[in-house]
Coordinates of N, CA and C in Angstrom, one line a residue:
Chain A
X1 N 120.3 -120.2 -27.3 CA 120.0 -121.6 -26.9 C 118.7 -121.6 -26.0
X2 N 117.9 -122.5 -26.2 CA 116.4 -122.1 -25.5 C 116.7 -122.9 -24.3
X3 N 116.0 -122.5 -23.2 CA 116.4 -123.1 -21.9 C 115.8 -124.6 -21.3
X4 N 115.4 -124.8 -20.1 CA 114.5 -125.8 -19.8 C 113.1 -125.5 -20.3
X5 N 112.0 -126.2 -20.5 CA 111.1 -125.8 -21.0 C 110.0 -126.8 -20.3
X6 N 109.1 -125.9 -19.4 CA 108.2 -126.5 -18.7 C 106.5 -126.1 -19.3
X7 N 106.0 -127.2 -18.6 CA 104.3 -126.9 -19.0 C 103.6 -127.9 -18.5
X8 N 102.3 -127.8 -17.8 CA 101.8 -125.9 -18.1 C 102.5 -125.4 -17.1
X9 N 102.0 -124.1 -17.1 CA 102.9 -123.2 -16.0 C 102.0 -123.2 -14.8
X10 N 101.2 -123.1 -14.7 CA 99.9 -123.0 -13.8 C 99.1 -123.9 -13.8
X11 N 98.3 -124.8 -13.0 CA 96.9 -126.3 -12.9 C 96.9 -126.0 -11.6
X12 N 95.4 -126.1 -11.8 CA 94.3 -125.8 -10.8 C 93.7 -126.8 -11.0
X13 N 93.8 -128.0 -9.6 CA 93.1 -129.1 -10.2 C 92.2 -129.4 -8.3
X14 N 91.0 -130.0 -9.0 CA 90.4 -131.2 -7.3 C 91.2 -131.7 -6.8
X15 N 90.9 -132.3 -5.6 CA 91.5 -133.3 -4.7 C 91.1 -134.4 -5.8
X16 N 91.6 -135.7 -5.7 CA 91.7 -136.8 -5.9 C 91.6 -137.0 -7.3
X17 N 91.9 -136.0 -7.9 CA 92.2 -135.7 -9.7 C 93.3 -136.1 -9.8
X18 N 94.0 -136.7 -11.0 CA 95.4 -137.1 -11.5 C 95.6 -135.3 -12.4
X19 N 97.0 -135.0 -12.8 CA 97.9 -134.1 -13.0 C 99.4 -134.6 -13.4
X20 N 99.4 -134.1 -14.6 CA 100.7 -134.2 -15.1 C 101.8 -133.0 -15.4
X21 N 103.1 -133.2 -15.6 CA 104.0 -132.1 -15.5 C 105.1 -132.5 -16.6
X22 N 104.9 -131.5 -17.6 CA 105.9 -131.9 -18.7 C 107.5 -130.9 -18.3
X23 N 108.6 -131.9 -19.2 CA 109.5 -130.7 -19.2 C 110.8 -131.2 -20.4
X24 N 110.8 -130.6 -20.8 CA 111.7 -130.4 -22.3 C 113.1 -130.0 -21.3
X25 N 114.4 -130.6 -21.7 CA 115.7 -130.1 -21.1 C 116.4 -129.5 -22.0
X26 N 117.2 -129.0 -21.4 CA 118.2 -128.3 -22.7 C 118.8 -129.2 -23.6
X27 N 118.9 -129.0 -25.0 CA 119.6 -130.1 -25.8 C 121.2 -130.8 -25.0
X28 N 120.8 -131.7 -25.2 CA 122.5 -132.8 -25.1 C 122.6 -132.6 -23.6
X29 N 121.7 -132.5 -22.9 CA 122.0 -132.1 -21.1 C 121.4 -133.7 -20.9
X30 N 122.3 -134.6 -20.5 CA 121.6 -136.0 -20.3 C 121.1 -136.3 -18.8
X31 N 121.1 -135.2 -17.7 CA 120.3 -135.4 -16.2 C 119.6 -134.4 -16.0
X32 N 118.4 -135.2 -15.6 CA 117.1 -134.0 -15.7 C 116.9 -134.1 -14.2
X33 N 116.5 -133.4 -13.6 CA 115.7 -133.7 -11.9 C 114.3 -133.0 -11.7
X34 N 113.3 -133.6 -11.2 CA 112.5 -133.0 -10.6 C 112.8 -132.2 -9.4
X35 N 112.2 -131.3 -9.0 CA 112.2 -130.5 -7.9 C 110.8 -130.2 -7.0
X36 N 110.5 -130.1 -5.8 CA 109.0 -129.8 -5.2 C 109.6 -129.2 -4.4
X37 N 109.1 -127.7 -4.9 CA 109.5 -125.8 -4.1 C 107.8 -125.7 -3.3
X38 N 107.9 -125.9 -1.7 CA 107.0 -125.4 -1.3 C 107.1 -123.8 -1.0
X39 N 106.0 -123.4 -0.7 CA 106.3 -121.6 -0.7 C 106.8 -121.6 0.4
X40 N 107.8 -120.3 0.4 CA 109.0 -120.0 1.4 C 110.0 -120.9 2.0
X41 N 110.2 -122.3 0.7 CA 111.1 -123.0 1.3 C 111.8 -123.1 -0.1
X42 N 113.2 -123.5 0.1 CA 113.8 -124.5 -1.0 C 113.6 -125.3 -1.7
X43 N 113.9 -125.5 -2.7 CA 113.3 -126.6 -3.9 C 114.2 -128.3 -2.8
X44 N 113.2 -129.1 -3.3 CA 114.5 -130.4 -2.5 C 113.5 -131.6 -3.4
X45 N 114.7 -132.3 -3.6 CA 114.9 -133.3 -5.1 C 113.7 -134.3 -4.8
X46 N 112.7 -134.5 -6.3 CA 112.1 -135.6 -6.1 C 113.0 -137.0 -6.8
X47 N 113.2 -136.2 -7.7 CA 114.0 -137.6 -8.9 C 115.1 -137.1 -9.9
X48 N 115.9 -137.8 -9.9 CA 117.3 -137.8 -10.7 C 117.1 -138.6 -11.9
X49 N 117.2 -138.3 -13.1 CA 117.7 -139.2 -14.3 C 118.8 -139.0 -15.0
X50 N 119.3 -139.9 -15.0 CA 121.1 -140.0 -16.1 C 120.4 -140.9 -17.2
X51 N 120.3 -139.9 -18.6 CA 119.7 -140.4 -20.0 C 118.4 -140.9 -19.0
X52 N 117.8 -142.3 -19.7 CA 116.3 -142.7 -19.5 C 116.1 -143.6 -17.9
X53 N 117.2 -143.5 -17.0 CA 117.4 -144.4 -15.9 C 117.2 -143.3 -14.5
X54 N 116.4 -143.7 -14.1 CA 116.3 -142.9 -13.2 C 117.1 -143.3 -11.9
X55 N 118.2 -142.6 -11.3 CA 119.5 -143.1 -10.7 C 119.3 -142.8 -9.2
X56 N 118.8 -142.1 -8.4 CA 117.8 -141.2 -7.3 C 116.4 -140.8 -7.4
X57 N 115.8 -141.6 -6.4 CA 114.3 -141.3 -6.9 C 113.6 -141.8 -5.0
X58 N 114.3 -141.6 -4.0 CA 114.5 -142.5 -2.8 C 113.4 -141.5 -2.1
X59 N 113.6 -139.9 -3.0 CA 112.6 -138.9 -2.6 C 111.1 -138.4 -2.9
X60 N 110.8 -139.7 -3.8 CA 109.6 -139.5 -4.5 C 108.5 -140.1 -3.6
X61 N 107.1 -139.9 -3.2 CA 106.1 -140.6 -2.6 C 105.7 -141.5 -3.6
X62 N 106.2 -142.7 -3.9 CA 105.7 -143.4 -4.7 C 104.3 -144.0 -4.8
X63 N 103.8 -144.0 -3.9 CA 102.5 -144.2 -3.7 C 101.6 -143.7 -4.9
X64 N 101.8 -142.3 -5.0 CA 101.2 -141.4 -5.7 C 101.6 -140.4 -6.9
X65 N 103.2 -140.8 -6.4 CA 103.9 -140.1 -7.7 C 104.4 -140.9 -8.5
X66 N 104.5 -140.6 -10.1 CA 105.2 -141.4 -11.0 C 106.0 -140.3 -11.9
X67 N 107.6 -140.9 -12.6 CA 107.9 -140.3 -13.3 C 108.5 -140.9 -14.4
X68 N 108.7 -140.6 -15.5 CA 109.3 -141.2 -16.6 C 109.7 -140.3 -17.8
X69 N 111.1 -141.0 -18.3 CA 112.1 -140.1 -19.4 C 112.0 -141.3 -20.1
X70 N 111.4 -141.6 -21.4 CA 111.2 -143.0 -22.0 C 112.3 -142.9 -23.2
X71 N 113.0 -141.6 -23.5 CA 113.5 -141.8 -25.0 C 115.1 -141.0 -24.5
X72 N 115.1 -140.5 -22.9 CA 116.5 -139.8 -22.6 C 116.1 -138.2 -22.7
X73 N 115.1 -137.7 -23.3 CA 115.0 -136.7 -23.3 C 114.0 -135.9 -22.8
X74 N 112.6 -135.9 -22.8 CA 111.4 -135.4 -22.4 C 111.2 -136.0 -20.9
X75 N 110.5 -135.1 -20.0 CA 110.8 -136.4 -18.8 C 109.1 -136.0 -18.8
X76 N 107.6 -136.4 -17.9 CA 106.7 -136.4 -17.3 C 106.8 -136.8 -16.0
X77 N 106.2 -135.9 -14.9 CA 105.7 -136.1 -13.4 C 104.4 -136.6 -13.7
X78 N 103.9 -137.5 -13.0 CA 102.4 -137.5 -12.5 C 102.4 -137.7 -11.1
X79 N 101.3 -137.2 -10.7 CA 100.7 -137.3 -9.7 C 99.1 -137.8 -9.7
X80 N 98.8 -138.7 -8.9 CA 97.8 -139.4 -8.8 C 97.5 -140.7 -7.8
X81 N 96.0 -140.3 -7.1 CA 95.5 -138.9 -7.4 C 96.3 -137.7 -6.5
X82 N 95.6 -136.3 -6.5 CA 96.2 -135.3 -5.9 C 95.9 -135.0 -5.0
X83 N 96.5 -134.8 -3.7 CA 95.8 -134.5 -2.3 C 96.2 -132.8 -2.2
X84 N 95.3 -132.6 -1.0 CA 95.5 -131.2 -0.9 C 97.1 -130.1 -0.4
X85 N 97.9 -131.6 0.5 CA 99.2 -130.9 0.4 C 100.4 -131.3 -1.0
X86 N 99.8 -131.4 -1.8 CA 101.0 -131.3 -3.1 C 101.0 -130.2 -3.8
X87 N 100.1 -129.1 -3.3 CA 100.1 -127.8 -3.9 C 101.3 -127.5 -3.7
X88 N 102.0 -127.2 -4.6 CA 103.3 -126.4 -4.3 C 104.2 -125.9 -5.9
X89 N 104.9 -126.0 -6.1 CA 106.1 -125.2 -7.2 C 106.9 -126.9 -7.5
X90 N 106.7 -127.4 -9.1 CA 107.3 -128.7 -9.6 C 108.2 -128.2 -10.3
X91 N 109.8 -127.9 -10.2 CA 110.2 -127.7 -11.1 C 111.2 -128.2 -11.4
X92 N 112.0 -128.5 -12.8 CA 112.4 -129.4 -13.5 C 113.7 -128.4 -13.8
X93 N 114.9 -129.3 -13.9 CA 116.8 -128.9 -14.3 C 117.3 -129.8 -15.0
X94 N 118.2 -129.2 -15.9 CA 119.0 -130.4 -16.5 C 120.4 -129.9 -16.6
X95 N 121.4 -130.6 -16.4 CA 123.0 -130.5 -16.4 C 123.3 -131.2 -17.3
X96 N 124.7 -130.7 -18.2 CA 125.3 -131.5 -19.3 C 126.6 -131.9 -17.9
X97 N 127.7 -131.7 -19.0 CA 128.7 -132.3 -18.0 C 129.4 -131.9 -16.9
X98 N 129.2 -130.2 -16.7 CA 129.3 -129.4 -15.4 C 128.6 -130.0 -14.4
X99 N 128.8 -129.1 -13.4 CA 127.8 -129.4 -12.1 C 126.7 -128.4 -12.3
X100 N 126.3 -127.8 -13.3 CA 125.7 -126.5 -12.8 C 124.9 -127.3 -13.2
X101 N 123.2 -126.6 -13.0 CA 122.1 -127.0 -12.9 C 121.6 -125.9 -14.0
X102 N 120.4 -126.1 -14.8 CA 119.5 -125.0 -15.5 C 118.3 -125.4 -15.0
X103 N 117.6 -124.3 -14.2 CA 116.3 -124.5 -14.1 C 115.3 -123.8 -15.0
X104 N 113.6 -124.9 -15.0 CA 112.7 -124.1 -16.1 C 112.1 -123.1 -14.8
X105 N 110.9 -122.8 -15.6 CA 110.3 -121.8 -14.6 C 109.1 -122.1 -13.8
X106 N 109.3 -123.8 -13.8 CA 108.2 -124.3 -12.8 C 106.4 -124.4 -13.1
X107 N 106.0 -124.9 -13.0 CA 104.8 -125.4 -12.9 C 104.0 -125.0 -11.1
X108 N 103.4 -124.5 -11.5 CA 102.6 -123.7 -9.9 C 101.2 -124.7 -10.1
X109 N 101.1 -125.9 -9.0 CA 99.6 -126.5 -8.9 C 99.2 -126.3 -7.7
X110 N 97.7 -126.1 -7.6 CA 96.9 -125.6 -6.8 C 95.9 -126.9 -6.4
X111 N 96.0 -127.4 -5.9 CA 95.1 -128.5 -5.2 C 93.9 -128.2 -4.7
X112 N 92.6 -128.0 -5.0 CA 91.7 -127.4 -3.8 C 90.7 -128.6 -3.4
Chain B
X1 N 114.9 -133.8 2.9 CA 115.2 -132.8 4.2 C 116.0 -131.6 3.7
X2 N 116.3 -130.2 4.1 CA 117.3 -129.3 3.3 C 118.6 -129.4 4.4
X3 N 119.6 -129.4 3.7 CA 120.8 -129.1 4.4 C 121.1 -128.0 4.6
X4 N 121.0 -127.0 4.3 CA 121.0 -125.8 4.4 C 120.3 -124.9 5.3
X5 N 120.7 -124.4 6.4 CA 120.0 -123.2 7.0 C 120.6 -121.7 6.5
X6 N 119.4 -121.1 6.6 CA 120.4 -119.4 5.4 C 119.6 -118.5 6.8
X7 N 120.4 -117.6 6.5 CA 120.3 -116.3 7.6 C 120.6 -114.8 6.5
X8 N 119.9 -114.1 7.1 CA 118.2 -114.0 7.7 C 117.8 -114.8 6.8
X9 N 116.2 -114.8 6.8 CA 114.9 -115.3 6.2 C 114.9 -114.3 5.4
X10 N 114.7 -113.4 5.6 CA 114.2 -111.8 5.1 C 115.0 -110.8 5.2
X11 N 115.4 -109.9 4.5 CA 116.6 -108.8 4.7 C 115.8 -107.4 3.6
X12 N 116.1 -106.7 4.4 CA 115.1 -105.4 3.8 C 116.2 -104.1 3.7
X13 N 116.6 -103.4 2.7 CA 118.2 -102.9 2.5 C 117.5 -101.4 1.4
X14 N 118.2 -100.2 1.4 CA 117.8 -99.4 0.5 C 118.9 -99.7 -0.4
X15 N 118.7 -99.2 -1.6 CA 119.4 -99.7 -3.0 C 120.4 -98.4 -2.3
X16 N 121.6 -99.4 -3.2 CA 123.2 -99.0 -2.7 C 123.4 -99.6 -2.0
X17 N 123.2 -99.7 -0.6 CA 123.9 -100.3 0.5 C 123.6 -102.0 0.2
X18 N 124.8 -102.6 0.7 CA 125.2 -104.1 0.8 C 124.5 -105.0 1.3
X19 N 124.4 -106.3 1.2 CA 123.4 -107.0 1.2 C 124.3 -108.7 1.8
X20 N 124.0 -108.8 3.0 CA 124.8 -109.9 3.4 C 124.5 -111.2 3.6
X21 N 124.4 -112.8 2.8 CA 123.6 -113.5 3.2 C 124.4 -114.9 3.7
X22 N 124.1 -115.4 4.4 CA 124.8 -116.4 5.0 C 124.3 -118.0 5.0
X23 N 125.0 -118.9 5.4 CA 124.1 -120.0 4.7 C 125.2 -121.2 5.8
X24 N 124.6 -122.1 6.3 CA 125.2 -123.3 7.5 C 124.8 -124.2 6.6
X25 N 126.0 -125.5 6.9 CA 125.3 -126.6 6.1 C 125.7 -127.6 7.1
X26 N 125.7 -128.9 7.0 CA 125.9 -130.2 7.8 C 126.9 -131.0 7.2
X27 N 127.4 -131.4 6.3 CA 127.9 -132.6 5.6 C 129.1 -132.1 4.7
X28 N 129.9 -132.8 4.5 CA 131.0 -132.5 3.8 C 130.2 -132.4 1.9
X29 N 131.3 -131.4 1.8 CA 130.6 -131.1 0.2 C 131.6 -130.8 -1.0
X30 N 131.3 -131.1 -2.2 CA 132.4 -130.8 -3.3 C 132.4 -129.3 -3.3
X31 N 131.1 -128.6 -3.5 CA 131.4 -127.0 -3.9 C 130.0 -127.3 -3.2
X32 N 129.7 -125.8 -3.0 CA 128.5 -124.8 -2.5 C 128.3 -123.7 -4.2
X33 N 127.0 -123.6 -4.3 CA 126.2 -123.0 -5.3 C 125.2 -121.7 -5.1
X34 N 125.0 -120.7 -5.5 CA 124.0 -119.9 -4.4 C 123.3 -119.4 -6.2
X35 N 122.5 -119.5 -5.8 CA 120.9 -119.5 -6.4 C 120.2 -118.3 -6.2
X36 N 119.7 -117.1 -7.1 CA 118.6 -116.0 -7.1 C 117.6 -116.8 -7.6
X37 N 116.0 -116.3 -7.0 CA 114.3 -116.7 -7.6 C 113.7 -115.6 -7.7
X38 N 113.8 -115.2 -9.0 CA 112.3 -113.9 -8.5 C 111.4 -114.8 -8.6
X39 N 110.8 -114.0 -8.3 CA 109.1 -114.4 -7.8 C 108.2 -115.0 -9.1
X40 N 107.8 -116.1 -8.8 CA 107.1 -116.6 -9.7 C 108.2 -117.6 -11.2
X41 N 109.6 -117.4 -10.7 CA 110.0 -118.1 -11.7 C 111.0 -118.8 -11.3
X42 N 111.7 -119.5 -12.6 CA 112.6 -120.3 -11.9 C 114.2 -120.1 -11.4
X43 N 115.2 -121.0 -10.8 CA 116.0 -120.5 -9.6 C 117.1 -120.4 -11.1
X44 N 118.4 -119.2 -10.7 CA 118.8 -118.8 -11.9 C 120.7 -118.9 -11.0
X45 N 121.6 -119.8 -11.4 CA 122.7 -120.3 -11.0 C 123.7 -118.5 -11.3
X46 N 123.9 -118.1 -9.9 CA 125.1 -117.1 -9.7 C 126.2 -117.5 -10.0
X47 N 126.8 -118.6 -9.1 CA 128.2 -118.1 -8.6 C 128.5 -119.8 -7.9
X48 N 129.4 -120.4 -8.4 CA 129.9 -122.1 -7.5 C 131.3 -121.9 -6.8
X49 N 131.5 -122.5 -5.6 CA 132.2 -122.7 -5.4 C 133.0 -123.6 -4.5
X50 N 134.4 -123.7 -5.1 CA 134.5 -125.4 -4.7 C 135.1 -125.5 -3.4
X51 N 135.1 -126.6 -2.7 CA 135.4 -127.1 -1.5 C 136.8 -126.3 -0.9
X52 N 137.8 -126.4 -2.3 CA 139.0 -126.0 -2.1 C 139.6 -124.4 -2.1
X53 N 138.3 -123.6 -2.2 CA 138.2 -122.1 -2.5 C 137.6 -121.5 -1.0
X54 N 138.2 -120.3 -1.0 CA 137.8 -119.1 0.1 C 137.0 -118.6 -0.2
X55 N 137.6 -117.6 -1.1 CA 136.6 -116.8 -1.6 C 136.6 -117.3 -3.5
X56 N 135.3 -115.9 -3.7 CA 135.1 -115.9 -5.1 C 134.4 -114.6 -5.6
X57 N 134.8 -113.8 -6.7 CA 134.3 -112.6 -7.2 C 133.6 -113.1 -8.5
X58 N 132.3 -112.8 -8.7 CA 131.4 -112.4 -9.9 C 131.2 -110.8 -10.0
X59 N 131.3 -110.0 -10.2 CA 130.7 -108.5 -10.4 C 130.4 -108.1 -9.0
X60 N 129.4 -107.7 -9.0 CA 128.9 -107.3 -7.6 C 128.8 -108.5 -6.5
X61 N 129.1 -110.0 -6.7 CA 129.0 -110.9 -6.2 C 130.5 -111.4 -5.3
X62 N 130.0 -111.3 -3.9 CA 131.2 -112.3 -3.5 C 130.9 -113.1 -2.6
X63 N 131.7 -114.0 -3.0 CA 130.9 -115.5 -1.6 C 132.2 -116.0 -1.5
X64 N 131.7 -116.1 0.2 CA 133.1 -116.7 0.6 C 132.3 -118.0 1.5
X65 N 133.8 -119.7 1.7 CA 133.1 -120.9 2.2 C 134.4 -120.7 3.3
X66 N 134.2 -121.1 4.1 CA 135.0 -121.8 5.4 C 134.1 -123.3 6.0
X67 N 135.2 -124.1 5.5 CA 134.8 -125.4 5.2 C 134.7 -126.1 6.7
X68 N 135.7 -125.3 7.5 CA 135.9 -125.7 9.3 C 134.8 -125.3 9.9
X69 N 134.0 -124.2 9.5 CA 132.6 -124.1 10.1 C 131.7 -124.7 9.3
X70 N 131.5 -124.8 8.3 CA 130.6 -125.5 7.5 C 129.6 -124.2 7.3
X71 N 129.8 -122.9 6.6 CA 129.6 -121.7 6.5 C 129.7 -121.1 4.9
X72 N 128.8 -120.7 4.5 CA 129.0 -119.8 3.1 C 128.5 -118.2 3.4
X73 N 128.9 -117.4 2.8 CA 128.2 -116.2 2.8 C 128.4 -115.7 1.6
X74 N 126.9 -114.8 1.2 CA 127.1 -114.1 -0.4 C 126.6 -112.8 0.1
X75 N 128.0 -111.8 -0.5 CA 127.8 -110.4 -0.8 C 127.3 -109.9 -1.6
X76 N 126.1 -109.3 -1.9 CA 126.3 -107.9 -3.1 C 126.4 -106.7 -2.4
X77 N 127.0 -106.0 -3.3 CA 127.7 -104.8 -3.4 C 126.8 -104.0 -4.1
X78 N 126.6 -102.6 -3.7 CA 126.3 -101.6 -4.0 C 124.5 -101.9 -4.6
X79 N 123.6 -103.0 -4.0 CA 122.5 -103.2 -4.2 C 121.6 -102.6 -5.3
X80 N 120.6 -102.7 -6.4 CA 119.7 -102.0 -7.0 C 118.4 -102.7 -6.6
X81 N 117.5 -102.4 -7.2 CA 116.1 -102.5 -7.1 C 116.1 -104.3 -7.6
X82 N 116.3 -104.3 -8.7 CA 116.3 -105.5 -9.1 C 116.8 -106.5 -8.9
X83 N 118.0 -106.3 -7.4 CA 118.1 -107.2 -7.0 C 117.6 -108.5 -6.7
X84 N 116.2 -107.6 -6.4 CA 114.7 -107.9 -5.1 C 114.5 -109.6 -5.7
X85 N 115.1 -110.5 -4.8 CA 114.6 -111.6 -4.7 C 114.8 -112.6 -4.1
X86 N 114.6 -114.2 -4.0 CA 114.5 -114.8 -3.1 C 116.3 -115.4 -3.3
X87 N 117.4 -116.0 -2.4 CA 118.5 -116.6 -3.0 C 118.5 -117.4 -2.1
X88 N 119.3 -118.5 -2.4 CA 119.6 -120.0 -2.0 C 120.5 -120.3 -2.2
X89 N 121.4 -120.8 -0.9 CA 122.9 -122.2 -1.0 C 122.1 -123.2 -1.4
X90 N 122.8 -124.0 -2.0 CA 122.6 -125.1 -2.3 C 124.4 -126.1 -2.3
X91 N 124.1 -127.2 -1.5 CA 125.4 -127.5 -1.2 C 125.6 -128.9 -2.0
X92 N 126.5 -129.0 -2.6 CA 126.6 -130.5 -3.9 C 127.6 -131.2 -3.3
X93 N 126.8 -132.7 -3.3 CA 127.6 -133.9 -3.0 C 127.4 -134.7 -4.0
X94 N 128.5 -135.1 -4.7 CA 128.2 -135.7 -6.1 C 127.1 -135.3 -6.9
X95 N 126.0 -135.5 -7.4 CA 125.3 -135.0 -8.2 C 124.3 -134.6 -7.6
X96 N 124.1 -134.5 -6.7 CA 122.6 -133.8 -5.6 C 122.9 -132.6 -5.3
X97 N 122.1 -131.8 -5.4 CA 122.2 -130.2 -4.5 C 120.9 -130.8 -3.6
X98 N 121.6 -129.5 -2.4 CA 120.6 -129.9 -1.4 C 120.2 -128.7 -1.2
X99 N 119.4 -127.8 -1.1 CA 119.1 -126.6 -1.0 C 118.9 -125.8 0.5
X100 N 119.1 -124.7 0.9 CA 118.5 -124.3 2.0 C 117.4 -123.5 1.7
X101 N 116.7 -122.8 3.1 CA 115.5 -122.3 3.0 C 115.1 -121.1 1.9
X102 N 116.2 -120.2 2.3 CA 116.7 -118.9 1.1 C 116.5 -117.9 2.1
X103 N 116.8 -116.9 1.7 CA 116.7 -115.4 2.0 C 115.9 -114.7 1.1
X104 N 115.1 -114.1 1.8 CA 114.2 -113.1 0.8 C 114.2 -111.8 1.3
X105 N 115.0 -111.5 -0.1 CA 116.1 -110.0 -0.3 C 115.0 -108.5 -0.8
X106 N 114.9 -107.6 -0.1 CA 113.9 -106.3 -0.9 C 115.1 -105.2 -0.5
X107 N 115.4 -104.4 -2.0 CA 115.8 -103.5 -1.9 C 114.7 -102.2 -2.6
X108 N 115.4 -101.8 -1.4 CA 113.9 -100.6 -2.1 C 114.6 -99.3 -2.2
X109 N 113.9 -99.0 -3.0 CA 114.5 -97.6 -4.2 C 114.5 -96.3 -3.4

């Protein structure tokens, strides 16, 4: 069974550049979350979706961030534009009916 | 914000000997979760356990909750090299994990 599936793994992008963040969930897992892992801390939730509704999202800077799961399945982050503290670790889980979580392997952006 | 504070930050252990991590939380919770990161990838689910549990054995894994202090702790036993990495409580209230800071674990050979 193939896992979460993130991309890209790595962006290196300007200040005030837009950046996007894909992520494929495990089949039939209908809650995806974003995550923003600064280095040497814990991952802590940007956004929750149950199927294509995003149900918690109270954590997102909306200003600047957007997200969207249009079909229940694929989700996208954007960010835009990018400031220099968003450098950090995005990474994306999806749960079927357990509590457990599957995480992908994160997306590492570099803001300079 | 993280709910979780973990103790130590950092723990430095020669392979074999035991490895002890601890973890405080604030808020009442269904189960507590504890999480390995190596480096550079993503966080990989050990071991859950629920509100109404003490303890709990995985292999070299044991975590125990005392819900009156609001306290988790995860054992490994008999350490390897590969241990070597970052681990996290993460404490679930309905569908949210909250994560703490983590412990960053080196066992050296």
């Amino acid at each position: 069974e193939a896992g979460v599936v993130q991309s890209p793994r790595y962006k290196i992008i300007e200040k005030k550049q837009p950046v996007a963040f894909w992520c494929n969930p495990i089949s039939g897992h209908n809650t995806l979350y974003w995550y923003l892992q600064n280095l040497g801390q814990g991952p802590e939730l940007l956004i929750r979706y149950e199927n294509e509704e995003a149900v918690d999202d109270s954590q997102l800077p909306k200003d600047r961030f957007s997200a969207e799961r249009l079909k229940g399945v694929d989700s996208t982050l954007k960010i835009q534009p990018a400031e220099l503290g968003d450098s950090a670790v995005y990474l994306c889980a999806s749960s079927g009916n357990s509590n457990q979580q599957y995480f992908g392997p994160g997306t590492r952006l570099t803001v300079t | 914000s993280q709910q979780g504070e973990e103790d130590p930050q950092a723990l430095s252990i020669q392979e074999g000997e035991n490895a002890t991590m601890n973890c405080s939380y604030k808020t009442s919770i269904n189960n507590l979760q504890w999480y390995r990161q190596n480096s550079g990838r993503g966080l990989v689910h050990l071991i859950l356990i629920r509100s109404n549990e003490r303890e709990k054995h995985s292999g070299r894994l044991r975590v125990t909750l005392d819900t009156s202090k609001k306290s988790s702790s995860l054992l490994i036993t008999a350490s390897r090299a590969a241990d070597t990495a970052s681990y996290f409580c993460a404490t679930n209230a309905g569908n949210m994990l909250t994560f703490g800071g983590g412990t960053r674990l080196m066992v050296k050979p």
